[in-house]
Structure formats: structure tokens, C-alpha cells
């Protein structure tokens, strides 16, 4: 294990490094001058903490690096540090994330702008190291901003954006950056590492302002609210999440201006959608087999596009509905499950259908596909199978609303 | 000698010389709605007074959160924050770590600030024991964890915890027609466990606010000594123990004088019996029979004479057979433990 190996001097002081998704986030933490970091072992996220350990040991990073005795404490420690004005970083995977659940619920409720990495992993039992998205999705209703990235570069950039948005006084909500276990956490790619000057220009210092817990600002944080006040307080969180879309857009625009890299629409990426008849959807590193399959299908004359959801919370429902209205049918590939949900679909599918339902304009049929659970690879033939079914639906032929793909018979 | 950890300076907190020398300022004031005679509320008041204004206090869920801190009528004058039931250790650690790094980086003014996290016996001796234990090993972070022990999960309607005395009637151990003793576990020895298990922790003490000056000076010592520290306070609770509130003070005295609640401190590894307990150990005063303590409380009203004798024998055991009486329950000889049949 090594810290970022800089292979090439780039224009100005930017550098290019061959690093994994986890390492990219570690580098972002260093650039963001994070103050308090807590670690606890669970694969696959914990590589990020191994890299950070080395950065601290090598004197490249100055922070309190605390190894906790469990994930509940791990998240509680940084929650309290953040309340005192420290920029914090944390993370977990699978059942580790679940073990921290109580802390995860109070963090957004307390308006703590924690940034966390989720190395997405299947939940026990049975044990599995591979990716599934159910871990991070468990907090989708609680006020966490949730984003899925699909490359090491995007991981680094999104971590900087996450700090910027979360710590904006208009927001003060935590953000979890999901990186697919193994496919992203452990895969190396060339990453442009921005200069410290650019990061400083993009990312102001965390200012806890009127909410700072300090003897000079002797506030009482989270007294009992009950039916008198809890509803008004929930409404403030609602409003903060509502503002998050706007602040995210500002941050992406500034990111492009300062770093010279654009992500287009911050909320979702569109691939080969311009002339597409049908589109597939998904989150995270699914993009790799899907894009390869689309290139092959297009050679065979099939006009298939792909929409990769980046931000799951906030969910850009209106924009997504507008985009999807252009197509004849939509196939959503979920790397998660939601047993007993409407039509037994995965979580993303249900959200996409819900986004379309109330939108004006045309509503294409939405088929749900559950694939790649427990880290099983989603192959190019899998994707073609999905596309074929979506084509059938586009032609008006009845198709099951939920299908499991790549399942052993 | 190389120093591997950096302990930041603490406030100079000399012991209060007498009750008359106490500062008049209160940092835990009106606004709370604890029961009449609530000794835990008194602990909060004394703790805040002992610590003074340059303090941050974190409080776990329990009576001292729910009954003390109502929206728009907080009783805290110093900055205060809720922490989760099992999180007093993590709250102390995170707060202290933030202060340390922000001061080191010059992001806030460099000054010693007291960090206190309190928890009840449910939050501390049961749910939070792992986090407290972890925090006591992080020697470079200054903080005090104070466990106020009213011997039940009081806020949720008096349920037994790992710190509830043997046989007590709680809503989860109420006696019935066939079973008289529903709670058959002996109270955890929290302070002894914390002191014995965490050699880097410089200060562990037991207190009871019936002896207020003693309690406050223990708190000041814990804050001034540096690193993580732990105090276990025994707090009579009129609701949970079922006695008339005016007896609260006396109940604490009885707990100490019967030998049920030994007062001691472990400072830099040195054990010292303190207050009345020291006098008992030195043979200057005799232990009061536990009967006098138990029968004043409704929670033991179902006890038979056998039950009281058993309780007494366990306390005698603690004083006569423990390797370090009242503190460490290791023994040189093993005898069978024979509780009365229920
Ligand atoms: C994780 C969790 N489980 C259960 C509760 C419910 N609960 C609230 S207060 C409380 C009692 C805590 O007892 P203790 O720590 O002894 O404090 P006391 O109420 O006695 O002051 C409990 C169990 C909770 N708040 N959080
Ligand atoms: S139940 Fe006990 S601890 Fe709780 S407020 Fe009443 S007296 Fe105090
Ligand atoms: Mg209690």
C-alpha cells in the first residue's frame, strides 16, 4: 500500500496519479485539510482509512486520526467534533454502516455537515464482500445527501464538492459518497489531483457560526422538543434538503470554473441519449458494462442510451422526468432490493416511477431489474437482455415489472 | 524520555476549601423539571459549579436529558449538547479531539476548556460501557465522563440496569406470586472496572452528593489532572427507589455508612479510600446494618429476612474478602455463593 504515486507533472501544479477510488477520497481529505477522522475496520471502505493513516504518519496531513471501538462510536465521535467546528470525515460499509445507524439518524437531525464514504457492500447474512447498494440507501429518508460515483476522479472531485455543499450554512447536512466495493474502492485509475491553491479557492473553511458549541457561544443543542417543536425542526431539515439542489448546482458551476472539469448536469449523467429510443438507468460502476453493451448494441443498430443517477438525495425528480419523457421505455437496473415494495421493485426503480407519475408530459413505461447482488458481475449479455425486454415494452408488449437478471436457475 | 502523546494543559482547579468558599455563580439553573428530591439534578448543579464557565457539557439520554433540557427552557448556562444513550464516551472523545486540533491549527483560541460527558447507569454501565472504556484509553484527550447512577433506567419508568442492586423491584423485575426476586444479578463494579482496566486513565473516583464538597472536589481533580477520567456517582432517586423525597440526602449517607457505596479515588494508580469510607476502613466508625438502608426504600419492601441477610453477607464479603475491600473483587479463597431461593 502506498500513498499517491505522482507519475506526471501536469499544467500548473496539478498532478496526475494512479490511484484507487479509496485513495482518491483520502487525497481529497488531505486537500480539504480535514480536522478529525475516525476509522474502524470493515471491507471494502477501510482502505481509505489505511491511506489516510499513511498520510498522517508521513506528515502530509494534520488531523486527529482516531481508531474507534465500533462504528456507532466512530460516527458519534466525528458528529461531536463537527458540532465544535471541526471538519470531519468518516465512513463504513455494509453491516458496519448499519451498526452506526443511530448515529446516522441524529447526524442530519443535528445539522452536522459530516462527509462520509460508503464502500458499498452487501449486508449480512450470508457474508459477502461484494457490492450492493442497500447499505447507503437505508438512510435515504433521514436527511443525508447521497451520491454515487463511478470513477476515482469523480470520487475525488465529489468529495470536495460534498464538503463545499454540506458545510454551506444554507445546508448543514451530511453527505455520503457511495463507491462500489471492489469495482471502485480497489480499482486504480489515472486521476488528476488538483493543486492546494485551487482547492483553497473552491472550499472555504467550515464555519459552524451560530451553531458552534463553545463557551463563547453557550447554546443548548438538541433539547427535548416533543410535539411542541419537533415538526418545525423537521421542516427546517426539509427546507435545507430542498435548498441542496440549488447549492449543488452552484458548487458544480464553481468547480468547473476553478478546476476546469465539467460534469454537465450534476444530478445525472446521460450517455448516448440524444437519439435513443430506450434508456437504461443505474448507479455507480454499473456504468462500465452498460456503456460497453450500448456501444455494441449501437453497432447492431439499436439506439439505446444510459442515464446514470449520480445524486440520489436530493433526487432531481422534475429534471429526470423531463429527460425520461423523451424515450419510449426505461429500464432501471437496481443493485439493491426492497422486499415487499410496490411491484417488488428495487429502490431506484420505485423512485423513478414515483418521479414520473406526477410529472407533466409523456410517461414511458418503467421496468425494474435487480442485478449484480452480493458483488456478482453484471455482464454485457446481462445488459443486452435488459435492453431487449425494455424494447419489448417500448413496442407495447407486456413485460414483468420486476425481473432478476443473472440469477442462477 | 520520548513522549509519544501530547496532553494539552488543563484548567487550574484547586479544591474548594469549604462550603462557604464556593462560588455563587450557578451554571445549571432553573428550567428543569426533575422530581422533587432528585439527587441526580443536584449532581448536575454541583458538577457545573465545580467545572465553571469555560466548560462544554455533553449529556446522554436519560432523566438528566429529558427532564433537564426542554426546548426554550434549558437549565444549562454553559454550552450543552445531547448525546445518544450509549455515546458519553464518544461525545467526550469527539469534543476533546475537536478542541485539540482546532487549537493546534489556530482555528480557535488556545485555552483549556473542560469537557464533561455524563451518562446514567443505563447509558454508562450497560449500553455505553464499550465507548467509555475506549475513551479511557485515549490518553491524549482531556475529558471527564461522569456516570450518575440512580440504579435504574429511570426515565423510561424505572427498569433494572446492570447497576441495579440485587433483588430490587423495578418495572422489569416486579415481584409476583411465585417469584419474589426477579432481579438476580449483582450490581456491576463500574469504577473498579474502569480503574483496573485502564492503566493510562489518571483518575477514577466514586462520589455521592450527600457529601457535596467531596464530590465537587473529586470533579475538579478529575478535570485538572489531564487525560480521560471517570467518576461514578451514586444518586438516590425518590421515584425509582420509592421513598419520600425529603429523605434523599439521608439515603445517600446511609448508602455510604452501610458500606454499600464505598467512596474512593484512584489517582495516578494510587488508591485512596475517602470520606466516611476511609473512617470505616480505619475502624473509626462502624458500618450501619444494610437493613437500615434497604427498608427505607419501597423497592426492597418485598425482601424477607433471608434476603436482607443475603444482601448483608454480600456487603460483608466486599469488605472482608475482596482483595482490595470495596474496590477490587479478586479473592484469595473461593466460597460458594448461595442466594436465598426466590
Ligand atoms: C438507543 C436507545 N435505546 C433506548 C432508549 C430509551 N431510553 C431513553 S432514556 C432511557 C433510560 C436511560 O437510563 P439511564 O442511563 O440510567 O438514565 P436515567 O434515565 O436513569 O437518568 C432509555 C432506556 C434510547 N433513548 N436510546
Ligand atoms: S426519576 Fe429519579 S433520576 Fe429521574 S428525575 Fe425523578 S428522581 Fe431524578
Ligand atoms: Mg439510571
PDB file of C-alpha atoms in Angstrom, chain A residues 177 206 261 292 367:
ATOM      1  CA  UNK A 177     -20.316   9.327  -1.089  1.00  0.00           C
ATOM      2  CA  UNK A 206     -16.015  25.263   7.811  1.00  0.00           C
ATOM      3  CA  UNK A 261     -13.523  19.920 -15.335  1.00  0.00           C
ATOM      4  CA  UNK A 292     -19.787  -1.266 -23.305  1.00  0.00           C
ATOM      5  CA  UNK A 367     -39.244  -1.723 -15.991  1.00  0.00           C
TER       6      UNK A 367
END
